[in-house]
CSV table of N, CA and C in Angstrom, one decimal:
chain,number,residue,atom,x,y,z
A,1,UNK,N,0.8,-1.2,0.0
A,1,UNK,CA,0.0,0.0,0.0
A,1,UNK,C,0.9,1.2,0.0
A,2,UNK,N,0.6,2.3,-0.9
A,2,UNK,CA,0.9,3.2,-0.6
A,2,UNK,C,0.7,4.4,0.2
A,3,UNK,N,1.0,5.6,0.9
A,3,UNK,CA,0.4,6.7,1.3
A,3,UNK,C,0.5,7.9,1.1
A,4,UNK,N,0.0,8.8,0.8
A,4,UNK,CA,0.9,10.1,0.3
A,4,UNK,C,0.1,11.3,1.2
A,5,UNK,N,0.9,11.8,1.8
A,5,UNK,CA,0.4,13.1,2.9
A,5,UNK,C,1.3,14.6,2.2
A,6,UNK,N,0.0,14.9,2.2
A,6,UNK,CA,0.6,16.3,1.1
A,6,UNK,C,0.1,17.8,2.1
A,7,UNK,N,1.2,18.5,2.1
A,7,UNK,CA,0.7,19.6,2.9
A,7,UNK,C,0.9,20.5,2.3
A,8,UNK,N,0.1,21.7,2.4
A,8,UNK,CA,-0.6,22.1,1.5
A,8,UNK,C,-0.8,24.0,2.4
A,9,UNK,N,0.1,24.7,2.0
A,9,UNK,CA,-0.2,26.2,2.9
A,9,UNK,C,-0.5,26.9,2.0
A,10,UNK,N,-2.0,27.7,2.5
A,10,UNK,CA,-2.9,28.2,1.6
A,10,UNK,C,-2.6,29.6,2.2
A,11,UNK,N,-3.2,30.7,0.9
A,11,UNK,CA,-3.1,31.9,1.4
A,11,UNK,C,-3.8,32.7,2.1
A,12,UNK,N,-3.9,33.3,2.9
A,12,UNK,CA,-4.5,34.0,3.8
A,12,UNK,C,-5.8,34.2,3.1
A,13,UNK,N,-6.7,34.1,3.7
A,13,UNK,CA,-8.0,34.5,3.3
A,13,UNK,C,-9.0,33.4,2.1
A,14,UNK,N,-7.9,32.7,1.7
A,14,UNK,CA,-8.3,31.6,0.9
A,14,UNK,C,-8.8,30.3,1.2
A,15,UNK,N,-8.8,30.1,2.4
A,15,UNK,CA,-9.0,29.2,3.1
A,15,UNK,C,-10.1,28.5,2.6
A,16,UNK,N,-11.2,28.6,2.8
A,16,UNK,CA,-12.5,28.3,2.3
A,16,UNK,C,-12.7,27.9,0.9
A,17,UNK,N,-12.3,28.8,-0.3
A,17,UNK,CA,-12.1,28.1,-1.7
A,17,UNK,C,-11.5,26.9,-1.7
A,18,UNK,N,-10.1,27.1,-1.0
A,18,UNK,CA,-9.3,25.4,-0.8
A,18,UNK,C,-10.0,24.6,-0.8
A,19,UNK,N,-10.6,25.0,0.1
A,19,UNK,CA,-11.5,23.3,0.9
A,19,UNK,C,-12.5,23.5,0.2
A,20,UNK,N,-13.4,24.2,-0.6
A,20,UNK,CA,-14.5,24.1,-1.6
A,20,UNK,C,-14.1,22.6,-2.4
A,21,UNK,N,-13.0,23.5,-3.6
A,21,UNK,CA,-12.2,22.7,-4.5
A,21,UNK,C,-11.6,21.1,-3.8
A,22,UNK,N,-11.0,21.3,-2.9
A,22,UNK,CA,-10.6,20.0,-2.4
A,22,UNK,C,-11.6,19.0,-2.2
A,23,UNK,N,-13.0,19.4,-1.8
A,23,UNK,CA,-14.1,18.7,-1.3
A,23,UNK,C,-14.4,17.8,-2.6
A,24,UNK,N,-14.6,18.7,-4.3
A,24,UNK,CA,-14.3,18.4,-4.9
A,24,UNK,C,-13.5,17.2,-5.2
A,25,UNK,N,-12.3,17.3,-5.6
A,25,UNK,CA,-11.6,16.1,-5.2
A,25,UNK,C,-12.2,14.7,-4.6
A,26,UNK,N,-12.1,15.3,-3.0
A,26,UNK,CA,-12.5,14.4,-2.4
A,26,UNK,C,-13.6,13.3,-2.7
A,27,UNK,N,-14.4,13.5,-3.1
A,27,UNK,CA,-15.9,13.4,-3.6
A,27,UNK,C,-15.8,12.1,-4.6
A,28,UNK,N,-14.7,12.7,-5.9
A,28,UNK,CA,-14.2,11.9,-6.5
A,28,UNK,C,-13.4,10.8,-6.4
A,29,UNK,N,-12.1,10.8,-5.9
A,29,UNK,CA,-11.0,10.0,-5.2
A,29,UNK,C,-12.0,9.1,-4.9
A,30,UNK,N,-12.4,9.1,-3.7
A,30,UNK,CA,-13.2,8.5,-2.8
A,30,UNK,C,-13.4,7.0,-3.6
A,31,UNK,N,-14.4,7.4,-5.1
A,31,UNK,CA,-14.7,6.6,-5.9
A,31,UNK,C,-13.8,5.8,-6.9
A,32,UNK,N,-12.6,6.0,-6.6
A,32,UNK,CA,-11.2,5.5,-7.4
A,32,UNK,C,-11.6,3.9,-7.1
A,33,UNK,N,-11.2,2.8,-7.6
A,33,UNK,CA,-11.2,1.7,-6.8
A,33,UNK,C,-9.9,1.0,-6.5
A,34,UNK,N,-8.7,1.8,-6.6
A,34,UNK,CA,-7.6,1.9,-5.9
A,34,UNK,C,-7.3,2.5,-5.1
A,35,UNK,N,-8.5,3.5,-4.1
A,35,UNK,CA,-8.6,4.2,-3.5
A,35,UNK,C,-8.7,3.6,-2.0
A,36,UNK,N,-8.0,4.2,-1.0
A,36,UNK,CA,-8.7,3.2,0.5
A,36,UNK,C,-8.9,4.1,1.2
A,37,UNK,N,-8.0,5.5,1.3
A,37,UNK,CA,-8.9,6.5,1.8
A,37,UNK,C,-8.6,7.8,1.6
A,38,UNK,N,-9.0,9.1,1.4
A,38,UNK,CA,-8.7,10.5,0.9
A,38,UNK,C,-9.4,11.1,1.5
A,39,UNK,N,-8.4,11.5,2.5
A,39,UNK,CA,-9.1,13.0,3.7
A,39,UNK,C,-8.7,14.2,3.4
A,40,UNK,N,-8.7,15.1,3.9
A,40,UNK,CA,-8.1,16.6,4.2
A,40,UNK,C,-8.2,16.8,5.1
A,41,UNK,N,-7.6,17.2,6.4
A,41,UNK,CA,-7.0,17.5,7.7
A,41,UNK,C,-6.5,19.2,7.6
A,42,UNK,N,-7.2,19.6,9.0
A,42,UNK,CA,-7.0,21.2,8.9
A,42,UNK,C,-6.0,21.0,10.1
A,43,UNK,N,-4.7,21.8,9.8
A,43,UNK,CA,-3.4,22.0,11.1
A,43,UNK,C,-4.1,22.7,12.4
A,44,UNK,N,-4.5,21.8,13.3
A,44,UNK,CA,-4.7,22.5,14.2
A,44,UNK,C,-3.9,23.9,15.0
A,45,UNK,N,-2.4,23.5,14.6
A,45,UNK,CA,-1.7,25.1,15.0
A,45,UNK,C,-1.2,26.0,14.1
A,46,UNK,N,-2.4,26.2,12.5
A,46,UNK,CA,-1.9,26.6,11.7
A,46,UNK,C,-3.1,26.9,10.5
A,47,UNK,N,-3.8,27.8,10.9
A,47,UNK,CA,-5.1,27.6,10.0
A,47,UNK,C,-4.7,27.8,8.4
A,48,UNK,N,-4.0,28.0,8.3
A,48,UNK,CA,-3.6,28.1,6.3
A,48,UNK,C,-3.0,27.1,6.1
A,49,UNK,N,-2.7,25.5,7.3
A,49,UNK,CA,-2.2,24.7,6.7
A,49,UNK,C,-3.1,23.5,6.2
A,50,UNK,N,-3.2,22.8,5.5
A,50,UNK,CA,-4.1,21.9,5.2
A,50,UNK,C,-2.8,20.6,4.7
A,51,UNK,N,-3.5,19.4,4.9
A,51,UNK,CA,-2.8,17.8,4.5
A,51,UNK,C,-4.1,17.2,3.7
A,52,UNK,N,-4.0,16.6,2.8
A,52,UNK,CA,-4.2,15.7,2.0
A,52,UNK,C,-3.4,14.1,2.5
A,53,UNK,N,-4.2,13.4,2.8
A,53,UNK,CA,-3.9,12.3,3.7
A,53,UNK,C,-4.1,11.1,2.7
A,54,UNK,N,-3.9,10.4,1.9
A,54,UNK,CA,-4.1,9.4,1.0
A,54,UNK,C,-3.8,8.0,1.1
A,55,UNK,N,-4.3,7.0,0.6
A,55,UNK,CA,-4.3,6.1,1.0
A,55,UNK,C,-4.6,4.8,-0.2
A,56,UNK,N,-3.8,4.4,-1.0
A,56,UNK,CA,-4.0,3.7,-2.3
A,56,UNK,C,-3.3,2.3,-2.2
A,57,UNK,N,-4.2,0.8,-3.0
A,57,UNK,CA,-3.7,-0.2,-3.0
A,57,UNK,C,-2.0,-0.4,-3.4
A,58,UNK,N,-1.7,0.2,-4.6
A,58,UNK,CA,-0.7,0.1,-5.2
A,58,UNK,C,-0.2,1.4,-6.4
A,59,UNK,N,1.2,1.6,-6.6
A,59,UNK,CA,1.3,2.6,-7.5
A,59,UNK,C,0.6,2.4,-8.7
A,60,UNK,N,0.0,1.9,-9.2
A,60,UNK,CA,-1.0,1.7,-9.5
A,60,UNK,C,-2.0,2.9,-10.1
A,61,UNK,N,-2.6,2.6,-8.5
A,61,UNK,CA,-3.6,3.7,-8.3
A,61,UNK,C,-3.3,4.9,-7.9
A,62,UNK,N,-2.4,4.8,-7.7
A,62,UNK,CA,-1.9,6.5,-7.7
A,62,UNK,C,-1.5,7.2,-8.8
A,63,UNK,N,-1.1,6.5,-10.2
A,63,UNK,CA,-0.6,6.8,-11.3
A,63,UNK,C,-2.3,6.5,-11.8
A,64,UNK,N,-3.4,6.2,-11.7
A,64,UNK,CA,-4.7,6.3,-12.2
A,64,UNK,C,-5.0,7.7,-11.8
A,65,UNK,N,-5.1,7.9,-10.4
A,65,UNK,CA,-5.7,9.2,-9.6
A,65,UNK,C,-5.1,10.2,-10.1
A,66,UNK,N,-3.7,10.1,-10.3
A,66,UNK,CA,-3.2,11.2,-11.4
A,66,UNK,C,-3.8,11.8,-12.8
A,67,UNK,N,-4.1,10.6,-13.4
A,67,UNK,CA,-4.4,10.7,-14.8
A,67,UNK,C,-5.6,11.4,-14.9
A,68,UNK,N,-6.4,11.3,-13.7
A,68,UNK,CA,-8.2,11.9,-14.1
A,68,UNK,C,-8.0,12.9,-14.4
A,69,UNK,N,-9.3,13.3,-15.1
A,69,UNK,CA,-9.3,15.1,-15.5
A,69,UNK,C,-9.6,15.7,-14.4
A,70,UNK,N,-10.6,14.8,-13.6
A,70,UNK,CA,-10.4,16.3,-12.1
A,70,UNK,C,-9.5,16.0,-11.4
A,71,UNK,N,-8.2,15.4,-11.4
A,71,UNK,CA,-7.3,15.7,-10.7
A,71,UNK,C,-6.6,16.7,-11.8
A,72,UNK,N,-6.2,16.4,-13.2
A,72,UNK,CA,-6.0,17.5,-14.0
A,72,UNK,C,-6.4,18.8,-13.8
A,73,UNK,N,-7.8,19.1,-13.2
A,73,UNK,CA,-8.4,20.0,-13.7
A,73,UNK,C,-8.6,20.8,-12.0
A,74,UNK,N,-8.3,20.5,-11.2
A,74,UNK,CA,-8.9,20.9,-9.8
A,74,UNK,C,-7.0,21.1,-9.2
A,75,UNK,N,-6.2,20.5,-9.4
A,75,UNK,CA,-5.0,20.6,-8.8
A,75,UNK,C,-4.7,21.8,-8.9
A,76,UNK,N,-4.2,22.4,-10.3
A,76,UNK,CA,-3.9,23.6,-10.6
A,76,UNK,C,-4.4,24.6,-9.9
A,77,UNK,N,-6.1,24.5,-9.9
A,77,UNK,CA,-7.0,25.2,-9.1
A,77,UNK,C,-6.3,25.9,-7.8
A,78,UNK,N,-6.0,24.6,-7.2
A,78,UNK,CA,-5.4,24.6,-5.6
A,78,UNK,C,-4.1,24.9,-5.8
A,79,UNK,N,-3.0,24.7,-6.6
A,79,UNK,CA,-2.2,25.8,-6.6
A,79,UNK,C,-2.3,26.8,-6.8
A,80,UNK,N,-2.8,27.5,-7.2
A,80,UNK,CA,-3.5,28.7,-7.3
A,80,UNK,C,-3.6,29.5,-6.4
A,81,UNK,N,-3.8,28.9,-5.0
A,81,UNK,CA,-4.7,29.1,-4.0
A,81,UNK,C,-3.5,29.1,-2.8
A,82,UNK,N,-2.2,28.2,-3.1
A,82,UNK,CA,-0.9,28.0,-2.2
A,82,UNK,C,-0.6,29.1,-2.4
A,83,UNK,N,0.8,29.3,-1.2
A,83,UNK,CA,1.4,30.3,-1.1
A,83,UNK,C,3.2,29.4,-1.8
A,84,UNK,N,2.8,28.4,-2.0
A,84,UNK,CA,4.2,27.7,-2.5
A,84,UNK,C,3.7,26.3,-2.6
A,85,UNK,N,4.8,25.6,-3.4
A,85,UNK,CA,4.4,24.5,-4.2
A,85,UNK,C,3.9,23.5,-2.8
A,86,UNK,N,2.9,22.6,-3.6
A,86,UNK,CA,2.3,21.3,-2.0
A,86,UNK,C,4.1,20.4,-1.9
A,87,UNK,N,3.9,19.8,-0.8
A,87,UNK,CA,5.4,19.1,-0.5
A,87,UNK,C,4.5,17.6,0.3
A,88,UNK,N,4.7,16.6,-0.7
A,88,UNK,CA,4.4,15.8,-1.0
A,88,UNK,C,4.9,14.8,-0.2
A,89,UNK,N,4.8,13.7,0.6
A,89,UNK,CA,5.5,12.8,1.4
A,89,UNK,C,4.9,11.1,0.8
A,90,UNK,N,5.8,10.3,0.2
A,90,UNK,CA,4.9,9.5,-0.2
A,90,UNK,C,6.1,8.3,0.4
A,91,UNK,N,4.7,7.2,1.3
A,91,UNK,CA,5.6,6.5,2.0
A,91,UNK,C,5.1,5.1,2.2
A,92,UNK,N,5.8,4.0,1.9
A,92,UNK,CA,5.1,2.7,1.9
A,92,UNK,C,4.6,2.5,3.3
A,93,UNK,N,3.3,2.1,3.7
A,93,UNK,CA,2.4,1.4,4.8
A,93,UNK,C,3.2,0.0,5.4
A,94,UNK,N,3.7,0.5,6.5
A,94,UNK,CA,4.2,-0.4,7.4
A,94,UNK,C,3.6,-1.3,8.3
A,95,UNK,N,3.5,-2.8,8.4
A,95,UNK,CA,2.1,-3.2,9.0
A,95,UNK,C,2.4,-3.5,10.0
């Protein structure tokens, strides 16, 4: 399994579009069927930080989740919306 925790610092006042657009996402992902689980997590000591919490059978599925058009089309969105590029952590599930 894979996991990929993505953090994600948004710009002041943007807060709310993020998570609109993300919800987005979310919605989707969800329905991947390489999918096991896709949250967003708000930094509790850090309101402009947000994580993307992911959770996929195999690379695989993360090279599918890539390919969609709303990940195409919704990512950019949310960079848009960073104050700097997401910093991505992707780490094999240890059991």
């Amino acid at each position: 399994m894979i996991l990929l925790i993505a953090k994600n610092t948004v710009q002041k006042g943007k807060q709310q579009e993020f998570v609109e657009l993300a919800n987005e996402m979310i919605i989707n992902t969800r329905q991947e069927s390489g999918c096991i689980y896709y949250d967003l997590a708000a930094d509790q000591n850090d309101e402009q930080v947000y994580y993307f919490i992911e959770k996929y059978t195999d690379e695989q599925a993360v090279e599918y989740h890539r390919g969609t058009t709303y990940f195409q089309t919704i990512v950019p969105k949310l960079g848009a919306l960073r104050v700097k590029p997401s910093e991505v952590s992707t780490c094999t599930v240890v059991e």
